[in-house]
Amino acid sequence: MKGQSNVPLQNSGGVGKEPGSSPAQVVNRPKPPGRTKHLLTLVIILLLLWASAKQTDASFTELFQGFPEMWKLLKEMFPPRWSYFDNIVQGMLETIRMALIGTTIGAIIAIPISIICAGNLMPSRWIYYPARFLLNLIRTVPDLLLAALFVAVFGLGPIPGILALAVFSIGLIAKLTYETLETIDQGPLEAMTAVGMNRIQLIVYGVVPQLAAQFTSYVLYAFEINIRAAAILGLVGAGGIGLYYEATLGFLEYDKTSVIILFTLVIVLVIDYVSTKLREKLL
């Protein structure tokens, strides 16, 4: 018949054949997973949970026994001592400054690193593979450990916190940026190469216009994370509001700690909201 395909449609064991369908309408469909597969998956997950709980000495009994102590702690935290609020304003401002400076330094350094890591801009794999390995190594080290190391080198104060946040920002922003670089439109780059532009001109006129909005979004995202991270870096002596956490918790003044927690929560929510709106405008 005219217009009908001469290629016979295969049917593996009649799977996918609906009642009343003609042979031309029979299609191949994957077999649904059997009950044995679901049960085996469930058993494996339960075994993993049991083994993890066994190795970490975690149990529901211990969790339930800790509930009364958690209730006592909450009773000591409320009502918050609002008179302590004036003491922590400067600490919170220092935390925001640390996050701002650390994110800015990290973003600037992340630009050349992301270009080196991008396979479509750096043709030699002997360069971008080692660069990616170093980037993974940077992201492996927690920011709290970085702050502790910088405190040992530079002493107490905000400088170790800024450096720790800068290193963390490099790892995060460079990773997201080079992955975006590898997905940009190659057409403009090929056209610029055909007219004789060098590599720097390709990056300035071909890459930057395509990447600017995403890169700014990544920087704002890193700033959000750094605000949260900077709030606890003071626990290792790296400045900021974390110093007040350490002092109030050390003296068991939980009503003051609750003021710090609520203040930090408000700041984080405001920055999250503003950052999200800015990123929505950019993307």
Coordinates of C-alpha atoms in Angstrom, one line a residue:
M1 CA 0.0 0.0 0.0
K2 CA 1.3 3.4 -0.9
G3 CA 2.7 5.4 2.0
Q4 CA 3.0 2.3 4.3
S5 CA 6.5 1.3 5.5
N6 CA 7.8 -2.0 4.1
V7 CA 10.1 -2.5 7.2
P8 CA 8.4 -5.0 9.5
L9 CA 8.1 -3.8 13.1
Q10 CA 9.6 -6.2 15.6
N11 CA 7.8 -7.3 18.7
S12 CA 9.9 -9.0 21.4
G13 CA 7.6 -11.5 22.9
G14 CA 4.5 -9.4 22.3
V15 CA 5.5 -6.8 24.8
G16 CA 3.8 -3.5 24.1
K17 CA 1.1 -4.9 21.9
E18 CA -2.2 -3.5 22.8
P19 CA -5.5 -5.3 22.4
G20 CA -7.1 -4.6 19.1
S21 CA -3.9 -3.0 17.6
S22 CA -2.9 -3.8 14.1
P23 CA 0.5 -5.3 13.4
A24 CA 1.7 -2.0 12.0
Q25 CA 0.9 -0.3 15.4
V26 CA 2.9 -2.8 17.4
V27 CA 6.0 -1.1 18.9
N28 CA 8.9 -2.2 21.0
R29 CA 8.6 -1.1 24.6
P30 CA 11.1 -1.9 27.4
K31 CA 9.9 -4.5 29.9
P32 CA 8.8 -3.0 33.2
P33 CA 11.1 -4.0 36.2
G34 CA 10.0 -7.1 38.0
R35 CA 9.1 -7.4 41.6
T36 CA 12.3 -9.2 42.3
K37 CA 14.4 -6.2 41.2
H38 CA 12.4 -3.9 43.5
L39 CA 12.8 -6.2 46.5
L40 CA 16.5 -6.7 45.8
T41 CA 16.9 -2.9 45.7
L42 CA 15.0 -2.5 48.9
V43 CA 17.1 -5.1 50.7
I44 CA 20.4 -3.5 49.5
I45 CA 19.3 -0.1 50.8
L46 CA 18.2 -1.5 54.1
L47 CA 21.6 -3.3 54.4
L48 CA 23.5 -0.1 53.7
L49 CA 21.5 1.8 56.3
W50 CA 22.0 -0.9 58.9
A51 CA 25.7 -1.1 58.2
S52 CA 26.1 2.7 58.3
A53 CA 24.2 2.9 61.6
K54 CA 26.3 0.0 63.0
Q55 CA 29.6 1.6 62.1
T56 CA 28.6 5.0 63.4
D57 CA 27.0 3.7 66.6
A58 CA 23.7 5.5 65.7
S59 CA 20.5 4.1 67.1
F60 CA 16.9 5.3 67.6
T61 CA 17.3 4.5 71.3
E62 CA 20.1 7.0 71.7
L63 CA 18.1 9.6 69.6
F64 CA 15.0 9.3 71.8
Q65 CA 17.2 9.5 75.0
G66 CA 18.6 12.8 73.8
F67 CA 15.2 14.5 73.3
P68 CA 14.8 15.6 76.9
E69 CA 18.3 17.3 76.8
M70 CA 17.3 19.0 73.5
W71 CA 14.2 20.3 75.2
K72 CA 16.2 21.7 78.1
L73 CA 18.5 23.4 75.7
L74 CA 15.6 25.0 73.9
K75 CA 14.1 26.2 77.2
E76 CA 17.5 27.9 78.0
M77 CA 17.7 29.6 74.6
F78 CA 14.2 31.2 74.9
P79 CA 13.4 33.9 75.4
P80 CA 16.5 35.4 73.7
R81 CA 18.4 38.2 75.5
W82 CA 17.7 41.0 73.1
S83 CA 19.9 43.4 75.0
Y84 CA 22.9 41.5 73.6
F85 CA 21.9 42.5 70.1
D86 CA 24.0 45.7 70.1
N87 CA 27.1 43.7 70.9
I88 CA 27.0 41.5 67.8
V89 CA 26.2 44.1 65.1
Q90 CA 29.9 44.8 64.4
G91 CA 30.6 41.1 64.3
M92 CA 27.9 40.5 61.7
L93 CA 29.1 43.4 59.6
E94 CA 32.6 41.9 59.7
T95 CA 31.2 38.6 58.6
I96 CA 29.5 40.2 55.6
R97 CA 32.7 42.1 54.7
M98 CA 34.7 38.8 54.9
A99 CA 32.3 37.1 52.6
L100 CA 32.3 40.0 50.1
I101 CA 36.1 40.3 49.9
G102 CA 36.7 36.6 49.8
T103 CA 34.1 36.0 47.1
T104 CA 35.5 38.9 45.0
I105 CA 39.1 37.6 45.2
G106 CA 38.0 34.1 44.4
A107 CA 35.9 35.2 41.4
I108 CA 38.8 37.2 39.9
I109 CA 41.2 34.3 40.3
A110 CA 38.6 31.8 39.0
I111 CA 38.4 33.5 35.6
P112 CA 41.8 32.4 34.2
I113 CA 41.6 29.0 35.9
S114 CA 38.2 28.3 34.3
I115 CA 39.6 29.2 30.9
I116 CA 42.6 26.8 31.4
C117 CA 40.2 24.0 32.5
A118 CA 37.8 24.4 29.5
G119 CA 38.7 21.7 26.9
N120 CA 37.2 23.8 24.0
L121 CA 39.4 26.8 24.8
M122 CA 42.6 24.9 25.9
P123 CA 43.3 22.3 23.2
S124 CA 46.1 20.5 25.1
R125 CA 44.8 17.9 27.5
W126 CA 48.2 18.0 29.3
I127 CA 47.2 21.4 30.6
Y128 CA 43.5 21.2 31.3
Y129 CA 43.5 17.8 33.0
P130 CA 46.1 18.7 35.6
A131 CA 44.3 22.1 36.1
R132 CA 41.0 20.2 36.7
F133 CA 42.8 17.9 39.2
L134 CA 44.1 20.9 41.2
L135 CA 40.6 22.3 41.1
N136 CA 39.2 19.1 42.5
L137 CA 41.9 19.1 45.2
I138 CA 40.9 22.6 46.2
R139 CA 37.2 21.7 46.6
T140 CA 38.1 18.6 48.7
V141 CA 39.4 20.7 51.6
P142 CA 36.6 22.1 53.8
D143 CA 36.5 25.8 54.4
L144 CA 36.7 25.3 58.2
L145 CA 39.9 23.4 57.8
L146 CA 41.3 26.0 55.4
A147 CA 40.5 28.7 58.0
A148 CA 42.2 26.7 60.7
L149 CA 45.3 26.4 58.5
F150 CA 45.4 30.1 57.7
V151 CA 44.9 31.0 61.3
A152 CA 48.1 28.9 62.1
V153 CA 49.9 30.9 59.4
F154 CA 48.5 34.5 59.7
G155 CA 47.2 34.4 63.3
L156 CA 43.8 35.3 64.6
G157 CA 41.6 37.8 62.8
P158 CA 39.5 38.2 59.6
I159 CA 42.4 37.7 57.2
P160 CA 42.4 33.9 57.6
G161 CA 38.7 33.8 57.1
I162 CA 38.9 35.9 53.9
L163 CA 41.6 33.7 52.5
A164 CA 39.6 30.5 53.3
L165 CA 36.5 31.9 51.6
A166 CA 38.6 33.0 48.6
V167 CA 40.0 29.5 48.1
F168 CA 36.6 28.0 48.5
S169 CA 35.1 30.5 46.0
I170 CA 37.9 29.6 43.4
G171 CA 37.0 26.0 43.6
L172 CA 33.2 26.6 43.3
I173 CA 33.1 29.4 40.7
A174 CA 35.9 27.9 38.4
K175 CA 34.1 24.5 38.4
L176 CA 30.8 26.0 37.4
T177 CA 32.3 28.4 34.9
Y178 CA 34.5 26.0 32.9
E179 CA 31.6 23.5 32.6
T180 CA 29.5 26.4 31.1
L181 CA 32.4 27.4 28.9
E182 CA 32.4 24.0 27.3
T183 CA 28.7 24.4 26.3
I184 CA 28.8 27.8 24.6
D185 CA 28.0 28.3 21.0
Q186 CA 31.2 27.6 18.9
G187 CA 29.8 29.4 15.8
P188 CA 31.0 32.9 16.7
L189 CA 34.4 31.5 17.8
E190 CA 34.9 29.7 14.5
A191 CA 33.9 32.8 12.5
M192 CA 36.4 35.0 14.5
T193 CA 39.1 32.4 14.0
A194 CA 38.4 32.5 10.3
V195 CA 39.0 36.2 10.1
G196 CA 42.3 35.9 12.0
M197 CA 41.5 36.9 15.6
N198 CA 43.9 35.7 18.2
R199 CA 43.0 33.7 21.3
I200 CA 42.6 36.7 23.6
Q201 CA 40.3 38.4 21.1
L202 CA 38.3 35.2 20.9
I203 CA 37.8 35.3 24.7
V204 CA 37.0 39.0 24.9
Y205 CA 34.6 39.2 21.9
G206 CA 33.3 35.6 21.6
V207 CA 33.3 34.1 25.1
V208 CA 32.7 36.9 27.5
P209 CA 29.3 38.1 26.0
Q210 CA 28.0 34.5 26.1
L211 CA 29.2 33.9 29.7
A212 CA 28.8 37.1 31.5
A213 CA 25.3 36.5 32.9
Q214 CA 26.0 33.0 34.1
F215 CA 29.3 34.0 35.6
T216 CA 27.7 36.8 37.6
S217 CA 25.0 34.3 38.8
Y218 CA 27.7 31.9 40.0
V219 CA 29.5 34.7 41.9
L220 CA 26.2 35.6 43.6
Y221 CA 25.6 32.0 44.5
A222 CA 29.1 31.7 46.0
F223 CA 28.5 34.8 48.0
E224 CA 25.3 33.3 49.5
I225 CA 27.3 30.2 50.5
N226 CA 30.2 32.3 51.9
I227 CA 27.8 34.3 54.2
R228 CA 26.8 31.0 55.8
A229 CA 30.3 29.7 56.0
A230 CA 31.7 33.0 57.3
A231 CA 29.3 32.8 60.3
I232 CA 31.1 29.8 61.7
L233 CA 34.7 30.5 60.7
G234 CA 35.1 32.4 64.0
L235 CA 34.9 29.1 65.8
V236 CA 38.6 28.5 64.7
G237 CA 39.6 32.1 65.3
A238 CA 39.0 33.5 61.8
G239 CA 36.9 36.5 62.9
G240 CA 33.3 37.4 62.3
I241 CA 30.2 36.5 64.1
G242 CA 31.6 33.0 64.8
L243 CA 33.7 34.5 67.6
Y244 CA 30.5 35.4 69.5
Y245 CA 29.1 31.9 68.9
E246 CA 32.2 30.5 70.5
A247 CA 32.1 32.9 73.5
T248 CA 28.4 32.5 74.3
L249 CA 28.5 28.7 73.9
G250 CA 31.7 28.5 76.0
F251 CA 30.0 30.3 78.9
L252 CA 26.7 28.4 78.4
E253 CA 24.8 31.6 77.7
Y254 CA 22.3 30.1 75.4
D255 CA 19.9 33.0 75.5
K256 CA 22.6 35.1 73.9
T257 CA 23.4 32.4 71.3
S258 CA 19.8 32.4 70.3
V259 CA 20.0 36.1 69.5
I260 CA 23.0 35.4 67.3
I261 CA 21.3 32.6 65.5
L262 CA 18.1 34.7 64.8
F263 CA 20.2 37.6 63.6
T264 CA 22.2 35.3 61.3
L265 CA 19.0 33.8 60.0
V266 CA 17.6 37.2 59.1
I267 CA 20.8 38.2 57.3
V268 CA 21.0 35.0 55.3
L269 CA 17.3 35.1 54.3
V270 CA 17.7 38.8 53.1
I271 CA 20.8 38.0 51.1
D272 CA 19.3 34.8 49.7
Y273 CA 16.2 36.8 48.6
V274 CA 18.2 39.6 47.0
S275 CA 20.6 37.3 45.3
T276 CA 17.8 35.1 43.9
K277 CA 16.0 38.1 42.4
L278 CA 19.3 39.4 40.8
R279 CA 20.0 35.9 39.4
E280 CA 16.5 35.7 38.0
K281 CA 17.0 39.1 36.2
L282 CA 20.3 37.9 34.8
L283 CA 19.3 34.5 33.5

